[in-house]
Coordinates of C-alpha atoms (C1' of nucleotides) in Angstrom, one line a residue:
Chain A
M17 CA -91.4 52.4 139.7
N18 CA -94.7 52.1 141.2
Q19 CA -96.9 49.4 142.7
H20 CA -98.7 49.0 139.3
D21 CA -95.5 47.5 137.7
K22 CA -95.0 44.8 140.4
I23 CA -95.0 41.4 139.3
P24 CA -97.5 39.4 141.5
V25 CA -95.7 37.4 143.9
M26 CA -97.0 34.0 142.7
T27 CA -95.7 34.4 139.1
E28 CA -92.1 35.7 140.2
S29 CA -89.4 33.7 138.8
S30 CA -86.7 32.3 141.3
C31 CA -82.9 33.4 141.4
L32 CA -82.3 29.6 140.6
D33 CA -83.7 29.7 137.2
C34 CA -82.0 33.1 136.4
D35 CA -79.7 32.8 133.3
S36 CA -78.4 36.3 133.9
R37 CA -76.7 35.4 137.2
K38 CA -73.4 35.2 135.4
F39 CA -73.4 38.9 135.0
A40 CA -75.3 39.7 138.0
W41 CA -74.5 40.4 141.8
F42 CA -75.4 36.7 142.8
E43 CA -72.9 35.3 140.5
P44 CA -72.9 31.3 140.3
G45 CA -71.0 29.2 142.7
D46 CA -72.9 29.6 145.9
E47 CA -76.3 28.1 145.3
A48 CA -76.8 27.0 148.7
H49 CA -77.3 30.4 149.7
L50 CA -79.5 31.6 146.9
P51 CA -83.0 30.9 148.7
E52 CA -81.7 33.0 151.6
R53 CA -80.6 35.9 149.1
E54 CA -83.9 35.5 147.4
K55 CA -85.7 36.3 150.6
Q56 CA -84.1 39.6 150.6
R57 CA -85.3 40.6 147.2
A58 CA -88.3 43.2 147.4
G59 CA -90.0 41.8 144.3
Q60 CA -89.8 41.9 140.5
Y61 CA -91.1 44.7 138.2
L62 CA -92.0 45.0 134.8
V63 CA -91.5 48.0 132.9
R64 CA -92.7 48.7 129.5
A65 CA -90.6 49.9 126.7
G66 CA -89.8 53.7 126.9
G67 CA -90.9 53.6 130.6
N68 CA -88.8 55.4 133.6
V69 CA -87.4 53.5 136.0
F70 CA -86.2 56.3 137.9
M71 CA -85.4 60.1 137.3
E72 CA -82.3 62.0 138.0
G73 CA -82.6 63.6 141.4
D74 CA -84.9 60.7 142.6
I75 CA -84.6 59.4 146.0
L76 CA -84.4 55.5 145.3
D77 CA -85.9 52.9 147.6
Y78 CA -84.2 50.2 145.8
A79 CA -81.5 49.0 143.6
Y80 CA -82.2 46.9 140.6
T81 CA -80.8 43.9 138.6
L82 CA -82.1 44.1 135.1
K83 CA -83.2 40.4 134.6
Q84 CA -84.6 41.0 130.9
G85 CA -84.5 43.6 128.3
W86 CA -82.5 46.6 127.5
A87 CA -82.4 49.9 129.3
I88 CA -80.3 53.1 129.0
C89 CA -78.7 55.2 132.1
Y90 CA -78.5 58.5 131.1
K91 CA -78.0 62.3 132.0
L92 CA -79.9 65.3 130.7
L93 CA -78.1 68.4 130.4
A94 CA -79.7 71.9 130.9
N95 CA -79.9 72.7 127.1
G96 CA -81.9 69.4 126.7
Q97 CA -79.2 67.3 125.4
R98 CA -79.0 63.6 126.7
Q99 CA -75.7 61.7 127.5
V100 CA -76.4 57.9 127.5
L101 CA -73.9 56.7 130.2
H102 CA -74.6 53.1 130.0
V103 CA -76.7 50.5 127.8
A104 CA -77.9 48.1 130.5
L105 CA -78.1 44.4 129.3
A106 CA -79.4 41.5 131.4
G107 CA -77.6 41.1 134.8
D108 CA -76.5 44.7 135.0
F109 CA -77.0 46.3 138.4
I110 CA -78.5 49.9 138.5
G111 CA -79.2 52.4 141.1
C112 CA -76.5 51.1 143.6
Q113 CA -75.5 54.0 145.8
A114 CA -73.4 54.4 148.7
N115 CA -75.8 56.6 150.5
Y116 CA -79.6 55.9 150.0
G117 CA -81.5 59.0 150.9
Q118 CA -79.1 61.0 148.4
P119 CA -80.6 61.7 145.1
I120 CA -79.3 59.7 142.2
D121 CA -77.3 61.3 139.5
Y122 CA -78.7 59.6 136.4
A123 CA -82.1 58.5 135.0
V124 CA -83.0 55.0 133.7
M125 CA -85.2 54.3 131.0
T126 CA -86.2 51.1 129.1
V127 CA -85.6 50.6 125.5
T128 CA -87.6 47.2 125.4
D129 CA -90.2 45.7 128.0
C130 CA -87.8 45.1 131.1
V131 CA -88.2 43.0 134.1
F132 CA -86.1 44.2 137.2
C133 CA -85.3 42.4 140.5
A134 CA -85.4 45.1 143.4
F135 CA -83.4 45.3 146.5
S136 CA -84.1 47.7 149.3
A137 CA -81.3 49.3 150.9
E138 CA -81.7 47.7 154.1
S139 CA -82.0 44.2 152.7
M140 CA -78.8 44.7 150.7
Q141 CA -77.3 45.8 154.0
N142 CA -78.7 42.6 155.5
L143 CA -77.1 40.4 152.8
L144 CA -73.7 42.2 152.9
I145 CA -73.5 41.6 156.6
A146 CA -74.5 37.9 156.2
E147 CA -72.3 37.1 153.3
P148 CA -68.9 39.1 153.0
S149 CA -68.3 37.8 149.5
L150 CA -71.3 39.5 148.3
M151 CA -69.4 42.6 149.4
R152 CA -66.4 41.7 147.4
R153 CA -68.7 41.2 144.3
L154 CA -70.5 44.4 144.7
F155 CA -67.2 46.2 144.9
E156 CA -66.2 44.6 141.8
I157 CA -69.2 45.4 139.9
N158 CA -68.8 49.0 140.7
A159 CA -65.0 49.1 139.8
K160 CA -66.2 47.5 136.5
Q161 CA -68.7 50.2 135.8
S162 CA -66.3 53.0 136.8
E163 CA -63.8 51.6 134.3
K164 CA -66.4 51.2 131.6
C165 CA -67.2 55.0 132.2
R166 CA -63.5 56.1 131.8
T167 CA -63.3 54.2 128.8
R168 CA -66.1 56.1 127.4
L169 CA -65.2 59.2 128.5
A170 CA -61.4 58.7 126.9
Y171 CA -62.8 58.0 123.5
V172 CA -65.9 60.4 123.5
G173 CA -63.3 63.1 124.6
Q174 CA -60.7 62.4 122.3
A175 CA -61.7 60.3 119.1
Q176 CA -63.4 61.0 115.9
A177 CA -67.0 60.3 115.4
K178 CA -66.5 57.2 113.2
Y179 CA -64.1 55.4 115.8
R180 CA -66.5 56.4 118.6
V181 CA -69.1 54.4 116.9
A182 CA -66.8 51.5 116.1
L183 CA -65.8 51.3 119.8
F184 CA -69.3 51.5 120.9
L185 CA -70.7 48.8 118.6
T186 CA -67.7 46.7 119.5
H187 CA -68.1 46.8 123.2
L188 CA -71.7 46.2 122.7
I189 CA -71.3 43.2 120.5
E190 CA -68.7 41.7 123.0
R191 CA -71.3 41.9 126.0
L192 CA -74.1 40.5 123.7
E193 CA -71.6 37.7 122.9
R194 CA -70.8 36.9 126.5
R195 CA -74.5 36.5 127.1
G196 CA -74.7 33.9 124.5
I197 CA -76.2 35.8 121.5
D198 CA -74.7 34.8 118.6
T199 CA -73.9 38.0 116.6
S200 CA -72.5 36.2 113.7
Q201 CA -76.3 35.7 112.8
M202 CA -78.7 38.8 112.8
V203 CA -79.7 39.7 116.1
E204 CA -82.6 41.9 117.7
F205 CA -81.0 45.3 118.4
P206 CA -83.6 47.7 119.9
L207 CA -81.4 51.1 119.9
T208 CA -82.2 53.8 117.6
R209 CA -79.9 56.1 115.7
E210 CA -80.7 58.8 118.7
D211 CA -79.9 56.2 121.5
I212 CA -76.4 55.5 119.8
A213 CA -75.8 58.9 119.0
D214 CA -76.3 60.3 122.5
A215 CA -74.2 57.3 124.0
V216 CA -71.0 58.8 121.8
G217 CA -71.9 62.3 121.5
I218 CA -72.7 63.0 118.0
T219 CA -76.2 63.7 116.4
A220 CA -78.4 61.1 115.2
V221 CA -78.0 62.6 111.5
H222 CA -74.3 62.5 111.6
L223 CA -74.5 58.8 113.0
S224 CA -76.8 57.8 110.1
R225 CA -74.0 59.0 107.5
I226 CA -71.3 57.0 109.6
S227 CA -73.5 54.0 109.7
A228 CA -74.2 54.3 105.7
E229 CA -70.1 54.2 105.2
L230 CA -69.8 51.3 107.7
R231 CA -72.8 49.4 105.8
A232 CA -71.2 50.4 102.4
R233 CA -67.9 48.8 103.8
N234 CA -69.8 45.7 104.5
I235 CA -68.7 45.8 108.3
V236 CA -71.9 46.2 110.2
E237 CA -75.6 47.1 109.6
C238 CA -77.8 48.1 112.7
R239 CA -81.1 49.7 112.0
Y240 CA -84.8 49.0 112.2
N241 CA -84.1 47.0 115.2
R242 CA -81.9 44.6 113.8
L243 CA -77.9 44.3 113.9
V244 CA -75.9 42.6 111.5
V245 CA -72.3 42.1 111.6
T246 CA -70.8 41.2 108.7
D247 CA -67.2 41.8 109.5
L248 CA -66.4 42.0 113.2
D249 CA -62.5 41.9 112.6
A250 CA -62.9 44.8 110.4
L251 CA -64.9 46.9 113.1
K252 CA -62.4 45.9 115.6
T253 CA -59.7 47.1 113.4
L254 CA -61.5 50.2 112.9
A255 CA -62.1 50.6 116.6
A256 CA -58.5 49.9 117.3
E257 CA -57.2 52.7 115.3
L258 CA -58.2 54.8 118.3
I259 CA -57.9 53.3 121.5
Chain B
M5 CA -43.1 54.3 142.2
N6 CA -39.9 52.9 143.1
Q7 CA -37.9 52.6 146.3
H8 CA -35.9 55.9 145.6
D9 CA -39.0 57.8 146.0
K10 CA -39.7 56.4 149.6
I11 CA -39.6 59.1 152.2
P12 CA -37.3 57.7 155.1
V13 CA -39.5 56.2 157.7
M14 CA -38.3 58.7 160.5
T15 CA -39.5 61.5 158.7
E16 CA -42.7 60.4 157.5
S17 CA -45.7 62.5 158.9
S18 CA -48.6 61.0 161.0
C19 CA -51.9 60.6 159.8
L20 CA -53.1 62.6 163.0
D21 CA -51.2 65.8 161.6
C22 CA -52.8 65.4 158.2
D23 CA -54.9 68.4 157.1
S24 CA -56.2 66.4 154.1
R25 CA -58.2 63.7 156.0
K26 CA -61.3 65.4 155.5
F27 CA -61.2 64.3 151.8
A28 CA -59.6 61.0 152.7
W29 CA -60.2 57.6 153.4
F30 CA -59.4 58.1 157.0
E31 CA -61.9 60.9 157.5
P32 CA -62.1 62.8 161.0
G33 CA -64.2 61.1 163.6
D34 CA -62.5 58.1 165.0
E35 CA -59.0 59.3 166.1
A36 CA -58.6 56.6 168.4
H37 CA -58.2 54.0 165.5
L38 CA -55.8 56.3 163.5
P39 CA -52.6 54.7 165.0
E40 CA -54.0 51.4 164.2
R41 CA -54.8 52.4 160.6
E42 CA -51.4 54.1 160.3
K43 CA -49.5 51.1 161.0
Q44 CA -51.3 49.5 158.2
R45 CA -49.6 52.2 156.1
A46 CA -46.8 51.1 153.6
G47 CA -45.1 54.4 153.7
Q48 CA -45.1 57.8 152.1
Y49 CA -43.5 58.5 148.7
L50 CA -42.3 61.6 147.0
V51 CA -42.8 62.0 143.3
R52 CA -41.6 65.0 141.5
A53 CA -43.5 67.0 139.2
G54 CA -44.0 65.5 136.0
G55 CA -43.2 62.1 137.5
N56 CA -45.2 58.8 136.6
V57 CA -46.9 57.2 139.7
F58 CA -48.2 54.4 137.7
M59 CA -49.0 53.4 134.2
E60 CA -52.0 52.1 132.3
G61 CA -51.7 48.2 132.3
D62 CA -49.6 48.2 135.5
I63 CA -50.0 45.6 138.2
L64 CA -50.2 47.8 141.5
D65 CA -48.8 46.9 144.5
Y66 CA -50.7 49.8 146.2
A67 CA -53.4 52.1 146.6
Y68 CA -52.5 55.7 147.1
T69 CA -54.0 58.7 149.1
L70 CA -52.3 61.9 147.6
K71 CA -51.2 63.7 150.7
Q72 CA -49.6 66.9 148.9
G73 CA -49.5 68.3 145.5
W74 CA -51.5 68.2 142.2
A75 CA -51.5 64.8 140.0
I76 CA -53.6 63.9 136.9
C77 CA -55.1 60.7 136.2
Y78 CA -55.4 59.8 132.4
K79 CA -55.8 57.4 129.5
L80 CA -53.7 57.3 126.3
L81 CA -55.3 56.5 123.2
A82 CA -53.8 54.5 120.3
N83 CA -53.2 57.8 118.4
G84 CA -51.4 59.2 121.1
Q85 CA -54.0 61.5 122.7
R86 CA -54.7 61.6 126.1
Q87 CA -57.8 62.0 128.2
V88 CA -57.3 63.5 131.5
L89 CA -60.0 61.5 133.7
H90 CA -59.6 63.2 136.9
V91 CA -57.3 66.1 138.5
A92 CA -56.4 64.6 141.8
L93 CA -55.7 67.0 144.8
A94 CA -54.9 66.3 148.5
G95 CA -56.9 63.5 150.1
D96 CA -57.9 61.9 146.9
F97 CA -57.5 58.1 146.8
I98 CA -55.9 56.6 143.8
G99 CA -55.4 53.3 142.3
C100 CA -58.1 51.6 144.4
Q101 CA -59.1 48.3 142.6
A102 CA -61.3 45.5 143.4
N103 CA -59.0 43.2 142.3
Y104 CA -55.5 43.6 142.7
G105 CA -53.4 41.6 140.1
Q106 CA -55.7 43.0 137.4
P107 CA -53.9 45.6 135.3
I108 CA -55.0 49.1 136.3
D109 CA -57.0 50.9 133.3
Y110 CA -55.6 54.4 133.6
A111 CA -52.2 56.2 134.5
V112 CA -51.3 58.8 136.9
M113 CA -48.6 61.6 136.6
T114 CA -47.8 64.1 138.9
V115 CA -48.2 68.0 138.0
T116 CA -46.5 69.4 141.0
D117 CA -44.2 67.6 143.5
C118 CA -46.4 65.2 145.4
V119 CA -46.4 63.0 148.4
F120 CA -48.6 59.8 148.2
C121 CA -49.5 57.6 151.4
A122 CA -49.2 54.0 150.1
F123 CA -51.3 51.0 151.2
S124 CA -51.1 47.5 150.0
A125 CA -53.9 45.3 148.9
E126 CA -53.3 43.1 152.1
S127 CA -53.1 45.9 154.7
M128 CA -56.3 47.4 153.1
Q129 CA -58.1 44.1 153.5
N130 CA -56.8 44.0 157.3
L131 CA -58.4 47.4 158.0
L132 CA -61.5 46.8 156.2
I133 CA -61.9 43.6 158.4
A134 CA -61.0 45.5 161.7
E135 CA -63.3 48.4 160.8
P136 CA -66.5 48.0 158.7
S137 CA -66.8 51.7 158.7
L138 CA -63.9 52.0 156.5
M139 CA -65.8 49.6 154.1
R140 CA -68.6 51.9 153.9
R141 CA -66.2 55.1 153.5
L142 CA -64.4 53.3 150.6
F143 CA -67.6 52.6 148.8
E144 CA -68.6 56.2 149.3
I145 CA -65.5 57.2 147.6
N146 CA -65.7 55.2 144.8
A147 CA -69.1 56.1 144.3
K148 CA -68.2 59.6 144.3
Q149 CA -65.7 59.1 141.9
S150 CA -68.0 57.3 139.3
E151 CA -70.3 60.1 139.7
K152 CA -67.8 62.6 138.8
C153 CA -66.8 60.5 135.9
R154 CA -70.5 60.5 134.7
T155 CA -70.8 64.2 134.8
R156 CA -67.6 64.6 132.9
L157 CA -68.8 62.3 130.3
A158 CA -71.9 64.0 130.0
Y159 CA -70.7 67.6 129.6
V160 CA -67.7 66.6 127.2
G161 CA -70.3 64.3 125.2
Q162 CA -72.9 67.2 124.9
A163 CA -71.7 70.7 125.7
Q164 CA -69.7 73.0 123.2
A165 CA -66.1 73.7 124.2
K166 CA -66.8 77.0 126.2
Y167 CA -69.2 75.4 128.6
R168 CA -66.9 72.5 129.1
V169 CA -64.3 74.7 130.3
A170 CA -66.4 76.6 132.3
L171 CA -68.0 73.5 134.0
F172 CA -64.4 72.0 134.4
L173 CA -63.1 75.2 136.3
T174 CA -66.2 75.7 138.3
H175 CA -66.0 72.0 139.7
L176 CA -62.2 72.6 140.3
I177 CA -62.5 76.0 142.2
E178 CA -65.4 74.3 144.2
R179 CA -62.8 71.6 145.1
L180 CA -60.1 74.2 145.8
E181 CA -62.6 76.1 148.3
R182 CA -63.4 73.2 150.1
R183 CA -59.7 72.5 150.7
G184 CA -59.7 76.0 152.4
I185 CA -58.2 77.8 149.4
D186 CA -59.4 81.4 149.2
T187 CA -60.1 81.4 145.5
S188 CA -61.2 85.2 145.6
Q189 CA -57.4 85.7 145.7
M190 CA -55.0 84.6 143.3
V191 CA -54.0 81.2 143.8
E192 CA -51.3 78.6 142.3
F193 CA -52.6 76.6 139.5
P194 CA -50.3 74.2 138.0
L195 CA -52.1 72.9 135.2
T196 CA -51.0 73.9 131.7
R197 CA -53.4 74.6 128.7
E198 CA -52.8 71.0 127.5
D199 CA -53.7 69.6 130.8
I200 CA -57.2 71.5 130.8
A201 CA -57.9 70.7 127.1
D202 CA -57.1 67.1 127.5
A203 CA -59.6 67.1 130.4
V204 CA -62.5 68.7 128.5
G205 CA -61.6 67.1 125.1
I206 CA -60.4 70.0 123.0
T207 CA -57.1 71.2 121.9
A208 CA -54.8 73.3 123.8
V209 CA -54.9 76.0 120.9
H210 CA -58.7 76.2 121.1
L211 CA -58.7 76.4 125.0
S212 CA -56.4 79.5 124.4
R213 CA -58.9 81.3 122.5
I214 CA -61.8 80.1 124.9
S215 CA -59.5 81.4 127.7
A216 CA -58.8 84.7 126.1
E217 CA -62.5 85.3 126.1
L218 CA -63.3 84.5 129.7
R219 CA -60.3 86.9 130.3
A220 CA -61.9 89.6 128.3
R221 CA -65.2 89.1 129.7
N222 CA -63.6 89.6 133.2
I223 CA -64.7 86.1 134.3
V224 CA -61.5 84.0 135.1
E225 CA -58.0 84.1 134.1
C226 CA -55.7 81.0 134.5
R227 CA -52.2 80.7 132.9
Y228 CA -48.6 81.0 133.7
N229 CA -49.3 78.8 136.8
R230 CA -51.9 81.3 138.4
L231 CA -55.5 81.4 138.8
V232 CA -57.5 84.5 139.4
V233 CA -61.3 84.2 139.5
T234 CA -62.7 87.7 138.8
D235 CA -66.6 86.8 138.5
L236 CA -67.3 83.2 139.9
D237 CA -71.1 84.1 139.6
A238 CA -70.6 84.7 135.8
L239 CA -68.5 81.6 135.4
K240 CA -71.3 79.3 137.0
T241 CA -73.9 81.0 135.2
L242 CA -71.8 80.1 132.0
A243 CA -71.4 76.7 133.2
A244 CA -75.3 76.1 134.2
E245 CA -76.2 77.1 130.8
L246 CA -75.2 73.5 129.7
I247 CA -75.8 71.1 132.6
Chain C
dC25 C1' -103.4 50.2 102.9
dG26 C1' -102.7 54.2 105.6
dT27 C1' -100.4 56.2 109.3
dT28 C1' -96.5 57.0 112.2
dA29 C1' -91.9 56.5 113.7
dA30 C1' -87.3 55.9 112.2
dG31 C1' -83.6 56.3 109.1
dT32 C1' -81.5 58.9 105.0
dT33 C1' -79.7 62.4 102.2
dG34 C1' -78.2 67.1 100.4
dA35 C1' -76.7 71.7 101.2
dA36 C1' -75.1 75.2 104.1
dG37 C1' -73.0 77.1 108.4
dC38 C1' -70.6 76.8 112.2
dG39 C1' -67.2 75.0 115.7
dT40 C1' -63.1 73.4 116.3
dC41 C1' -58.6 71.6 114.4
dT42 C1' -54.2 72.1 112.3
dC43 C1' -50.1 74.6 111.1
dA44 C1' -47.2 78.0 111.8
dA45 C1' -45.2 82.5 113.6
dG46 C1' -45.1 85.3 117.4
dA47 C1' -45.3 87.0 122.4
dT48 C1' -44.9 86.0 127.3
dT49 C1' -43.1 83.9 131.3
dG50 C1' -39.7 81.7 134.6
dG51 C1' -35.4 79.9 135.1
dT52 C1' -30.1 80.1 134.5
dG53 C1' -25.7 81.8 134.3
dG54 C1' -22.7 85.7 132.9
Chain D
dC27 C1' -29.2 93.3 136.9
dC28 C1' -29.3 91.8 132.5
dA29 C1' -29.3 88.5 128.6
dC30 C1' -30.6 84.2 126.9
dC31 C1' -33.2 79.9 126.7
dA32 C1' -36.8 76.8 127.0
dA33 C1' -41.5 76.1 127.8
dT34 C1' -45.8 77.9 127.6
dC35 C1' -49.4 80.6 125.8
dT36 C1' -51.4 83.5 122.2
dT37 C1' -52.9 84.6 117.3
dG38 C1' -54.3 84.4 112.3
dA39 C1' -55.7 81.9 108.2
dG40 C1' -57.5 77.9 106.3
dA41 C1' -59.4 73.2 106.4
dC42 C1' -62.1 69.8 108.1
dG43 C1' -65.6 67.5 110.9
dC44 C1' -69.9 67.9 112.6
dT45 C1' -74.4 70.3 113.1
dT46 C1' -78.5 72.0 111.3
dC47 C1' -82.6 72.2 108.6
dA48 C1' -85.6 70.2 105.6
dA49 C1' -87.3 66.8 102.3
dC50 C1' -87.5 62.3 101.3
dT51 C1' -87.3 57.1 102.0
dT52 C1' -88.3 53.0 104.6
dA53 C1' -90.0 49.7 107.9
dA54 C1' -93.4 48.6 111.4
dC55 C1' -98.3 48.2 113.0
dG56 C1' -103.0 48.2 113.3

DNA sequence: CGTTAAGTTGAAGCGTCTCAAGATTGGTGG
DNA sequence: CCACCAATCTTGAGACGCTTCAACTTAACG
């Protein structure tokens, strides 16, 4: 993420006005400390859709909170295949490491235009020392990310394609709902067949067949940048058959 | 883990004599603090081979350092299938959570007889307050575990069975080597076909065919509780074809 | 309206699973 | 020391799920 992407300081938005905070590091509750915390922020960055936030192997200067937009964390394999590890939504913390200076083990690419809030390793250190509760929260965030990864590993390793897709969509819909998006209506859904396929370990072609089935059964439709959840219960039932 | 498993206090071994510390939370370097740390230890437990340390959904009272033996962390799916998340070796930290009181999201079962060192949530809290460096180390341990999980997810999601097995064995052999086990000789290897198959997301029957091929090509042999690495380079080459 | 990216569909091939029978190993007791 | 047993591992054959390739359709965009 280079200097060109940086949002001019004057037009940066404040943590106080951020509606993603519920899911983010600076969760609501301690508003008095917010200005202090915001002072440690290195800046906000705009990355256009399809842009690389960082690549696997990069030495990161910052960790990022995704403020706005959709991004994907992924790994590339030697044969060119891609495993999507995580679909990042507003509030998600990305690029957090125990040891800065060590190369990061995954890449991040934006799916839509995205805004990121950057924190340098030192400023994070400062914050953690000043406010021990932030350490607990960071711990919690990392633990939750690990848990999500284990869950994904379990169903990618053990479930058939249809159930993987149902589980993936169920989890994603839950996260959208928690962010106040009403998925009983049609919603924007920028993931392509390829993105989803790479997340659950199947090919886009096969995913297309599974999607056709889910659509035919009036459960869910997701394509052309739209998501229509017709029968969430049926989707959950399908997902629950295998985890 | 119940009271019956507890090793009598008199016969407990000291952290000072522990040769797994290099891989554990109390890594070498601060020997002066060791007695203080050890005082916070809730005890040592012996779990016989095939025993459950805890089950998915349990509310844990302790986190554990595996002092001796082999154990596996896994998740069970609704259809009865099992995904092995991690093969725990001496020094590995297990059951560490951000929020005790929340159910744990995976289970742990011993493969061989194992000794665990238990730490209660409060005693961990005490240690972390007393020694900030322990917090950094805990962070590091969790980050490493997450990274391992992402790596596994990537190759389980994207690689063919043969390469998954090669990668799994390569990583395990590396970890054994780092623990001072000379894998150029025959070594004890308590994992069954089923354990390995569940770790890489294939069936034991198919794993058997792959193992037969690796054996026929004089690369590696692992069965009947033994591991013989004949050509580590060839194994690594095979693994590298896909990650 | 034309162009491009994204998604769909069919047919054939391959990889993995399933089921079942047989072989090998380690442990136990005669 | 050998016979037997249970657990583990192997092997074959057929079925199934997923991939591949290629042609086609649909949507988004200037």
